[in-house]
Amino acid sequence: MIAARLAGLCAAAAALAACGPAARQVSDSGYGAYEVSMALRPAGAGLELAWYDTRDGNAEVYTRLLDAAAQAEGADRRLTETPAQSFEPDVATTADGYVIAWYEKNADGALRAQLGAWSFDGAQRWAQPLGDDTHDTRIPLVRAFGNGLFAAWVEIEDADRQFVWGQWRNLDGSPRSDAQRLAPAGPTTWNLNAAVDSRGVPFIVFDALVDTKSQELYLVEVAAAGPLVTRLGSDDGHSSEYPDIAFSASGEVALAWFDSRDGNDEVYLAGGSLAELRAGLAAHEHRVTDTPGSSIGAYLAWNGERIGLAWSDDSVGQFEIYYRPFAENGDALGAQKRITDNKTNSLIPAIKAWRDGFALAWSEVTPASGGAHDPNTRSEVLFTLVD
């Protein structure tokens, strides 16, 4: 089993940081559990984790509840039951359940973004497709705010033009607004992230190659008067990719991404007001990493006035997870911590505020000779807490 294999790898490692009592396996795949998403349950009741899993011979969405002590509550659950492959779930919680956005890929290669809701005991309430059913739709996300849900996705329109779309839904899945085209994207836009500010206005961040020399960062404010699109940073010919965004309770914004401008993938962080980041990202950015390896997959969360940032770096020969806390202006508050130390690849961390610190989850991947898409590649979801 993968759990036993991980235990053996950890016993051989010089340090047991990722494999001792501080970190534990959340998925029970035995095959492949990838791209975990995480959301807080209401009133400190725990956490909801979702990922896609290949244990059934088909990629399906799975979930697991963690209780108020961040311990597993029951077994993991399979949520999807379709012939299509189900990928990249994004989870949000409501007062009495959770909502997941994901996309399906059928045998003909057609892509269809989906949105569904479940109660905390695992009963499905509803599931619906997103976007125009004559177009491919992919990489959706969902955010819950008040008694509404905001969903966004990429839609591949005529002549292979790709755009980010968004729509508000009610908690029962019914439309609250018409679906709206928000901004141009492209075939190399692989990830959307979003946050809703205290007014209930969604902000989406993504990277795209759209009339620029390379991938650049974009911010979309989904305002009532229409979308406001801002390209963040200069068109410098170096890729800026996979941004994440979060708002503090006081309205400050934090943005993380990785950038190749230094001849190597390095993680950057910017903090400040929304107006400051829009006006000039470079004046507020901080380079977080300076390593010989590739630093990628940077994700962040606020806890009070602190920003928790997690990312992956492969300088030691395989990807490991690192964490560091920052002040609201982007200044580091302490040394970085290496969270994992083993011979597998630790990838794509999810991070949420938890008590006085942060909760982290990631995929621990044992690659086969054919790489990530080799059917013999194995992966499990792991979880830990950090200060």
CSV table of C-alpha atoms in Angstrom, one decimal:
chain,number,residue,atom,x,y,z
A,1,MET,CA,0.0,0.0,0.0
A,2,ILE,CA,1.1,3.6,-0.6
A,3,ALA,CA,0.9,4.4,3.2
A,4,ALA,CA,3.4,1.6,3.9
A,5,ARG,CA,5.6,2.8,1.0
A,6,LEU,CA,5.6,6.3,2.4
A,7,ALA,CA,6.4,5.0,5.9
A,8,GLY,CA,9.4,3.2,4.5
A,9,LEU,CA,10.7,6.2,2.6
A,10,CYS,CA,10.3,8.3,5.7
A,11,ALA,CA,12.2,5.9,7.8
A,12,ALA,CA,15.1,6.1,5.3
A,13,ALA,CA,15.0,9.9,5.2
A,14,ALA,CA,17.4,12.0,7.3
A,15,ALA,CA,14.5,13.9,8.8
A,16,LEU,CA,10.9,12.7,9.5
A,17,ALA,CA,9.2,16.1,9.4
A,18,ALA,CA,6.6,15.1,6.8
A,19,CYS,CA,6.0,11.5,8.0
A,20,GLY,CA,5.9,11.6,11.7
A,21,PRO,CA,2.9,12.5,13.9
A,22,ALA,CA,2.8,16.1,12.6
A,23,ALA,CA,1.8,15.0,9.1
A,24,ARG,CA,-0.7,12.3,8.2
A,25,GLN,CA,-2.3,10.7,5.2
A,26,VAL,CA,-5.9,11.9,4.5
A,27,SER,CA,-6.7,9.9,1.3
A,28,ASP,CA,-7.0,6.1,1.2
A,29,SER,CA,-6.5,5.8,-2.5
A,30,GLY,CA,-3.7,3.2,-2.8
A,31,TYR,CA,-3.4,4.4,-6.4
A,32,GLY,CA,-3.6,8.1,-7.2
A,33,ALA,CA,-5.0,11.1,-5.2
A,34,TYR,CA,-4.2,14.5,-6.8
A,35,GLU,CA,-4.7,18.3,-6.6
A,36,VAL,CA,-6.3,18.7,-3.1
A,37,SER,CA,-8.5,21.6,-2.4
A,38,MET,CA,-9.5,22.6,1.2
A,39,ALA,CA,-12.2,24.8,2.9
A,40,LEU,CA,-13.0,25.7,6.5
A,41,ARG,CA,-16.2,24.3,8.0
A,42,PRO,CA,-18.4,26.9,9.8
A,43,ALA,CA,-17.8,27.9,13.4
A,44,GLY,CA,-14.5,26.1,13.7
A,45,ALA,CA,-16.1,22.7,13.2
A,46,GLY,CA,-13.3,21.4,11.0
A,47,LEU,CA,-12.1,21.3,7.4
A,48,GLU,CA,-13.4,19.8,4.1
A,49,LEU,CA,-10.8,18.4,1.7
A,50,ALA,CA,-11.5,17.4,-1.9
A,51,TRP,CA,-9.3,15.9,-4.6
A,52,TYR,CA,-9.5,13.7,-7.7
A,53,ASP,CA,-8.7,10.1,-7.4
A,54,THR,CA,-7.9,7.3,-9.8
A,55,ARG,CA,-8.4,4.3,-7.5
A,56,ASP,CA,-11.6,3.2,-9.4
A,57,GLY,CA,-9.9,3.0,-12.8
A,58,ASN,CA,-11.4,6.3,-13.7
A,59,ALA,CA,-10.7,9.8,-12.2
A,60,GLU,CA,-13.4,10.6,-9.7
A,61,VAL,CA,-13.9,13.4,-7.1
A,62,TYR,CA,-13.4,12.3,-3.5
A,63,THR,CA,-13.7,14.2,-0.2
A,64,ARG,CA,-12.9,13.8,3.5
A,65,LEU,CA,-14.0,15.7,6.5
A,66,LEU,CA,-11.7,16.7,9.3
A,67,ASP,CA,-13.3,17.5,12.7
A,68,ALA,CA,-12.7,20.4,15.1
A,69,ALA,CA,-9.4,18.7,16.2
A,70,ALA,CA,-8.3,18.4,12.5
A,71,GLN,CA,-8.7,14.6,12.8
A,72,ALA,CA,-10.4,12.5,10.1
A,73,GLU,CA,-14.1,12.1,10.6
A,74,GLY,CA,-15.2,8.9,8.9
A,75,ALA,CA,-13.8,7.4,5.7
A,76,ASP,CA,-13.1,9.3,2.5
A,77,ARG,CA,-16.1,9.5,0.1
A,78,ARG,CA,-16.5,9.2,-3.6
A,79,LEU,CA,-18.7,11.9,-4.9
A,80,THR,CA,-18.8,11.4,-8.7
A,81,GLU,CA,-20.2,8.4,-10.6
A,82,THR,CA,-20.0,9.2,-14.3
A,83,PRO,CA,-18.2,7.4,-17.2
A,84,ALA,CA,-16.3,10.7,-17.8
A,85,GLN,CA,-13.0,11.4,-16.0
A,86,SER,CA,-13.5,14.0,-13.2
A,87,PHE,CA,-10.7,16.4,-12.5
A,88,GLU,CA,-9.4,19.3,-10.3
A,89,PRO,CA,-12.2,19.8,-7.7
A,90,ASP,CA,-12.4,23.2,-5.9
A,91,VAL,CA,-14.4,23.1,-2.6
A,92,ALA,CA,-16.2,25.8,-0.6
A,93,THR,CA,-18.4,25.4,2.5
A,94,THR,CA,-21.8,26.8,3.3
A,95,ALA,CA,-23.6,26.8,6.7
A,96,ASP,CA,-24.8,23.2,6.3
A,97,GLY,CA,-22.7,21.6,3.6
A,98,TYR,CA,-20.2,22.0,0.9
A,99,VAL,CA,-20.1,22.9,-2.8
A,100,ILE,CA,-17.6,21.6,-5.3
A,101,ALA,CA,-16.7,22.7,-8.8
A,102,TRP,CA,-14.8,20.3,-11.1
A,103,TYR,CA,-14.6,19.4,-14.8
A,104,GLU,CA,-15.3,16.2,-16.6
A,105,LYS,CA,-13.5,14.8,-19.7
A,106,ASN,CA,-15.5,12.3,-21.7
A,107,ALA,CA,-14.2,9.6,-24.0
A,108,ASP,CA,-14.3,11.9,-27.0
A,109,GLY,CA,-12.1,14.5,-25.2
A,110,ALA,CA,-14.9,17.0,-24.6
A,111,LEU,CA,-14.6,19.0,-21.4
A,112,ARG,CA,-17.5,20.0,-19.2
A,113,ALA,CA,-17.3,22.2,-16.0
A,114,GLN,CA,-19.6,21.1,-13.2
A,115,LEU,CA,-20.9,22.5,-9.9
A,116,GLY,CA,-22.6,20.4,-7.2
A,117,ALA,CA,-23.6,20.6,-3.6
A,118,TRP,CA,-23.6,18.1,-0.7
A,119,SER,CA,-24.6,18.0,2.9
A,120,PHE,CA,-21.9,17.3,5.5
A,121,ASP,CA,-23.1,13.8,5.8
A,122,GLY,CA,-22.3,13.2,2.1
A,123,ALA,CA,-25.8,13.3,0.6
A,124,GLN,CA,-25.8,15.0,-2.8
A,125,ARG,CA,-28.3,17.9,-3.1
A,126,TRP,CA,-27.8,18.9,-6.7
A,127,ALA,CA,-25.3,18.9,-9.6
A,128,GLN,CA,-25.3,21.0,-12.7
A,129,PRO,CA,-23.1,21.9,-15.7
A,130,LEU,CA,-21.6,25.4,-16.0
A,131,GLY,CA,-21.5,27.5,-19.1
A,132,ASP,CA,-22.7,26.9,-22.7
A,133,ASP,CA,-23.3,23.2,-23.4
A,134,THR,CA,-22.1,23.7,-27.0
A,135,HIS,CA,-18.6,24.7,-25.8
A,136,ASP,CA,-15.8,23.0,-23.9
A,137,THR,CA,-15.6,24.4,-20.4
A,138,ARG,CA,-12.8,23.7,-17.9
A,139,ILE,CA,-10.9,24.5,-14.7
A,140,PRO,CA,-13.9,25.9,-12.7
A,141,LEU,CA,-13.8,27.4,-9.2
A,142,VAL,CA,-16.4,28.2,-6.6
A,143,ARG,CA,-16.6,30.6,-3.7
A,144,ALA,CA,-19.4,30.9,-1.1
A,145,PHE,CA,-20.4,34.3,0.2
A,146,GLY,CA,-23.5,34.9,2.4
A,147,ASN,CA,-26.4,33.0,0.8
A,148,GLY,CA,-24.8,32.9,-2.7
A,149,LEU,CA,-22.2,31.0,-4.7
A,150,PHE,CA,-19.9,32.5,-7.3
A,151,ALA,CA,-18.5,30.2,-9.9
A,152,ALA,CA,-15.9,30.9,-12.6
A,153,TRP,CA,-14.5,28.8,-15.4
A,154,VAL,CA,-12.7,29.0,-18.8
A,155,GLU,CA,-14.9,28.5,-21.8
A,156,ILE,CA,-13.5,27.6,-25.2
A,157,GLU,CA,-15.6,29.5,-27.8
A,158,ASP,CA,-15.7,29.5,-31.5
A,159,ALA,CA,-12.3,29.5,-33.4
A,160,ASP,CA,-10.7,28.1,-30.2
A,161,ARG,CA,-10.9,31.5,-28.5
A,162,GLN,CA,-10.9,31.1,-24.7
A,163,PHE,CA,-12.4,33.4,-22.1
A,164,VAL,CA,-12.9,33.4,-18.3
A,165,TRP,CA,-16.6,33.4,-17.5
A,166,GLY,CA,-18.4,33.9,-14.2
A,167,GLN,CA,-21.9,33.6,-12.6
A,168,TRP,CA,-23.6,34.0,-9.3
A,169,ARG,CA,-25.8,31.1,-8.2
A,170,ASN,CA,-28.2,30.6,-5.2
A,171,LEU,CA,-27.5,27.9,-2.7
A,172,ASP,CA,-30.0,25.6,-4.4
A,173,GLY,CA,-28.0,25.9,-7.7
A,174,SER,CA,-30.5,28.2,-9.4
A,175,PRO,CA,-29.0,31.1,-11.3
A,176,ARG,CA,-28.8,34.5,-9.5
A,177,SER,CA,-27.3,36.2,-12.5
A,178,ASP,CA,-26.6,35.5,-16.1
A,179,ALA,CA,-23.3,33.9,-17.0
A,180,GLN,CA,-20.9,36.7,-18.0
A,181,ARG,CA,-17.8,36.7,-20.1
A,182,LEU,CA,-15.2,38.4,-18.0
A,183,ALA,CA,-11.7,38.4,-19.7
A,184,PRO,CA,-9.7,36.7,-22.4
A,185,ALA,CA,-7.7,33.6,-21.5
A,186,GLY,CA,-5.7,31.1,-23.5
A,187,PRO,CA,-4.9,27.5,-24.0
A,188,THR,CA,-2.0,27.8,-21.5
A,189,THR,CA,-4.3,29.2,-18.8
A,190,TRP,CA,-4.3,26.1,-16.5
A,191,ASN,CA,-5.5,27.6,-13.2
A,192,LEU,CA,-8.0,30.1,-11.9
A,193,ASN,CA,-8.0,31.4,-8.3
A,194,ALA,CA,-10.4,33.9,-6.7
A,195,ALA,CA,-11.3,35.6,-3.5
A,196,VAL,CA,-14.5,37.6,-2.5
A,197,ASP,CA,-13.9,40.8,-0.6
A,198,SER,CA,-16.0,42.0,2.4
A,199,ARG,CA,-18.5,43.8,0.1
A,200,GLY,CA,-19.2,40.5,-1.7
A,201,VAL,CA,-17.3,41.4,-4.9
A,202,PRO,CA,-15.3,38.5,-6.5
A,203,PHE,CA,-11.8,39.0,-7.7
A,204,ILE,CA,-10.3,36.4,-10.1
A,205,VAL,CA,-6.6,36.0,-10.8
A,206,PHE,CA,-5.0,33.9,-13.6
A,207,ASP,CA,-2.1,33.9,-16.0
A,208,ALA,CA,-2.6,34.0,-19.8
A,209,LEU,CA,-0.7,34.5,-23.0
A,210,VAL,CA,-2.9,37.2,-24.6
A,211,ASP,CA,-1.2,39.8,-26.8
A,212,THR,CA,1.9,39.5,-24.6
A,213,LYS,CA,5.4,38.0,-25.1
A,214,SER,CA,4.8,35.4,-22.4
A,215,GLN,CA,2.4,34.3,-19.7
A,216,GLU,CA,1.4,37.4,-17.6
A,217,LEU,CA,-0.8,37.9,-14.6
A,218,TYR,CA,-4.4,39.2,-14.8
A,219,LEU,CA,-6.8,40.4,-12.1
A,220,VAL,CA,-10.6,40.6,-12.8
A,221,GLU,CA,-12.9,42.5,-10.5
A,222,VAL,CA,-16.4,41.2,-11.1
A,223,ALA,CA,-18.1,44.5,-10.4
A,224,ALA,CA,-21.9,45.1,-10.7
A,225,ALA,CA,-21.2,47.6,-13.5
A,226,GLY,CA,-19.1,45.1,-15.5
A,227,PRO,CA,-15.8,43.4,-15.2
A,228,LEU,CA,-12.7,45.5,-14.6
A,229,VAL,CA,-9.6,43.7,-16.0
A,230,THR,CA,-6.1,44.7,-15.0
A,231,ARG,CA,-2.8,43.1,-16.2
A,232,LEU,CA,-0.5,43.0,-13.2
A,233,GLY,CA,3.2,43.6,-13.9
A,234,SER,CA,5.0,44.5,-17.1
A,235,ASP,CA,5.1,42.6,-20.4
A,236,ASP,CA,8.8,41.6,-19.8
A,237,GLY,CA,9.0,38.4,-21.8
A,238,HIS,CA,9.4,36.2,-18.8
A,239,SER,CA,6.5,34.0,-17.6
A,240,SER,CA,4.6,34.9,-14.5
A,241,GLU,CA,2.3,32.0,-13.6
A,242,TYR,CA,-0.2,30.4,-11.2
A,243,PRO,CA,-1.3,33.4,-9.1
A,244,ASP,CA,-3.2,33.1,-5.9
A,245,ILE,CA,-5.1,35.9,-4.1
A,246,ALA,CA,-6.6,36.4,-0.6
A,247,PHE,CA,-8.1,39.4,1.3
A,248,SER,CA,-7.6,40.1,5.0
A,249,ALA,CA,-10.5,41.0,7.3
A,250,SER,CA,-9.4,44.6,7.0
A,251,GLY,CA,-9.4,44.6,3.2
A,252,GLU,CA,-5.7,44.2,2.5
A,253,VAL,CA,-4.8,42.0,-0.4
A,254,ALA,CA,-2.0,39.4,-0.8
A,255,LEU,CA,-0.9,38.0,-4.2
A,256,ALA,CA,1.5,35.1,-4.8
A,257,TRP,CA,2.8,33.6,-8.0
A,258,PHE,CA,6.0,32.2,-9.5
A,259,ASP,CA,8.1,34.0,-12.1
A,260,SER,CA,10.9,33.0,-14.5
A,261,ARG,CA,12.5,36.5,-14.8
A,262,ASP,CA,15.6,35.5,-13.0
A,263,GLY,CA,16.3,32.6,-15.3
A,264,ASN,CA,14.7,30.2,-12.8
A,265,ASP,CA,11.2,29.7,-11.4
A,266,GLU,CA,11.1,31.7,-8.2
A,267,VAL,CA,8.1,32.5,-5.9
A,268,TYR,CA,7.0,36.1,-5.4
A,269,LEU,CA,4.6,37.7,-2.9
A,270,ALA,CA,3.0,41.1,-2.9
A,271,GLY,CA,0.9,42.7,-0.2
A,272,GLY,CA,-0.9,46.0,0.2
A,273,SER,CA,-4.1,47.7,-0.9
A,274,LEU,CA,-5.8,46.7,-4.0
A,275,ALA,CA,-5.2,50.1,-5.5
A,276,GLU,CA,-1.4,49.8,-4.8
A,277,LEU,CA,-1.1,46.4,-6.5
A,278,ARG,CA,-3.1,47.6,-9.5
A,279,ALA,CA,-1.1,50.7,-9.9
A,280,GLY,CA,2.3,49.1,-9.7
A,281,LEU,CA,2.9,45.5,-8.7
A,282,ALA,CA,6.7,45.8,-8.9
A,283,ALA,CA,6.8,48.4,-6.1
A,284,HIS,CA,5.1,46.0,-3.6
A,285,GLU,CA,6.5,42.6,-4.6
A,286,HIS,CA,9.0,40.5,-2.6
A,287,ARG,CA,11.0,37.7,-4.0
A,288,VAL,CA,10.5,34.8,-1.6
A,289,THR,CA,12.8,32.1,-2.9
A,290,ASP,CA,16.4,32.1,-4.2
A,291,THR,CA,17.3,28.5,-4.9
A,292,PRO,CA,19.0,26.5,-7.6
A,293,GLY,CA,15.8,24.5,-8.1
A,294,SER,CA,12.4,25.3,-9.4
A,295,SER,CA,10.0,27.0,-6.9
A,296,ILE,CA,6.4,26.7,-8.0
A,297,GLY,CA,2.8,26.3,-6.8
A,298,ALA,CA,2.7,29.1,-4.3
A,299,TYR,CA,-0.6,29.4,-2.4
A,300,LEU,CA,-1.5,31.7,0.5
A,301,ALA,CA,-4.0,32.5,3.3
A,302,TRP,CA,-4.6,35.2,5.9
A,303,ASN,CA,-4.8,34.6,9.6
A,304,GLY,CA,-5.4,38.0,11.3
A,305,GLU,CA,-2.6,40.2,10.1
A,306,ARG,CA,-0.4,37.3,9.0
A,307,ILE,CA,-0.1,35.8,5.6
A,308,GLY,CA,0.8,32.1,5.4
A,309,LEU,CA,2.5,31.1,2.2
A,310,ALA,CA,3.3,27.5,1.0
A,311,TRP,CA,5.0,26.3,-2.1
A,312,SER,CA,7.1,23.5,-3.7
A,313,ASP,CA,10.8,23.5,-4.5
A,314,ASP,CA,12.9,20.7,-6.1
A,315,SER,CA,16.4,21.9,-5.2
A,316,VAL,CA,17.1,18.7,-3.1
A,317,GLY,CA,16.3,16.4,-6.0
A,318,GLN,CA,12.6,16.1,-5.6
A,319,PHE,CA,9.8,18.6,-4.8
A,320,GLU,CA,9.3,19.4,-1.2
A,321,ILE,CA,6.8,21.6,0.6
A,322,TYR,CA,8.0,24.8,2.3
A,323,TYR,CA,6.1,27.4,4.4
A,324,ARG,CA,6.8,30.9,5.6
A,325,PRO,CA,4.7,33.5,7.4
A,326,PHE,CA,4.7,37.2,6.3
A,327,ALA,CA,3.3,40.5,7.4
A,328,GLU,CA,0.6,42.2,5.5
A,329,ASN,CA,3.1,44.4,3.6
A,330,GLY,CA,4.9,41.3,2.4
A,331,ASP,CA,7.8,41.4,4.8
A,332,ALA,CA,8.9,38.0,6.2
A,333,LEU,CA,8.0,37.3,9.9
A,334,GLY,CA,10.3,34.4,10.4
A,335,ALA,CA,12.5,31.8,8.6
A,336,GLN,CA,11.0,29.5,6.1
A,337,LYS,CA,10.2,25.9,7.2
A,338,ARG,CA,10.7,22.8,5.2
A,339,ILE,CA,7.6,20.8,5.8
A,340,THR,CA,8.4,17.6,3.9
A,341,ASP,CA,11.6,15.6,3.8
A,342,ASN,CA,11.3,12.3,1.8
A,343,LYS,CA,12.1,10.8,-1.6
A,344,THR,CA,8.6,11.4,-3.1
A,345,ASN,CA,7.4,14.6,-4.8
A,346,SER,CA,5.4,16.9,-2.5
A,347,LEU,CA,3.2,19.0,-4.7
A,348,ILE,CA,0.5,21.7,-5.0
A,349,PRO,CA,-0.1,22.7,-1.4
A,350,ALA,CA,-3.5,24.0,-0.2
A,351,ILE,CA,-3.4,26.3,2.8
A,352,LYS,CA,-6.1,27.7,5.2
A,353,ALA,CA,-6.1,29.7,8.4
A,354,TRP,CA,-6.5,27.3,11.4
A,355,ARG,CA,-6.6,28.4,15.0
A,356,ASP,CA,-3.4,30.5,15.6
A,357,GLY,CA,-1.7,29.0,12.5
A,358,PHE,CA,-2.4,27.3,9.2
A,359,ALA,CA,-3.6,24.0,7.9
A,360,LEU,CA,-1.7,22.5,4.9
A,361,ALA,CA,-2.6,19.7,2.5
A,362,TRP,CA,-0.7,18.5,-0.5
A,363,SER,CA,-0.2,15.5,-2.8
A,364,GLU,CA,2.7,13.1,-2.1
A,365,VAL,CA,3.6,11.7,-5.5
A,366,THR,CA,5.7,8.6,-6.3
A,367,PRO,CA,6.3,9.1,-10.1
A,368,ALA,CA,6.7,6.1,-12.4
A,369,SER,CA,9.1,6.1,-15.4
A,370,GLY,CA,6.5,7.6,-17.7
A,371,GLY,CA,5.9,10.7,-15.4
A,372,ALA,CA,2.7,12.0,-13.9
A,373,HIS,CA,0.5,10.4,-16.6
A,374,ASP,CA,2.0,7.0,-16.3
A,375,PRO,CA,-0.7,4.7,-14.8
A,376,ASN,CA,1.9,3.3,-12.4
A,377,THR,CA,2.4,6.7,-10.8
A,378,ARG,CA,1.1,6.7,-7.2
A,379,SER,CA,-0.1,9.6,-5.0
A,380,GLU,CA,-1.8,10.2,-1.7
A,381,VAL,CA,-3.0,13.4,0.0
A,382,LEU,CA,-1.2,14.4,3.2
A,383,PHE,CA,-2.1,17.0,5.9
A,384,THR,CA,-0.4,18.9,8.7
A,385,LEU,CA,-0.7,22.0,10.8
A,386,VAL,CA,1.9,24.8,11.0
A,387,ASP,CA,2.4,27.9,13.3
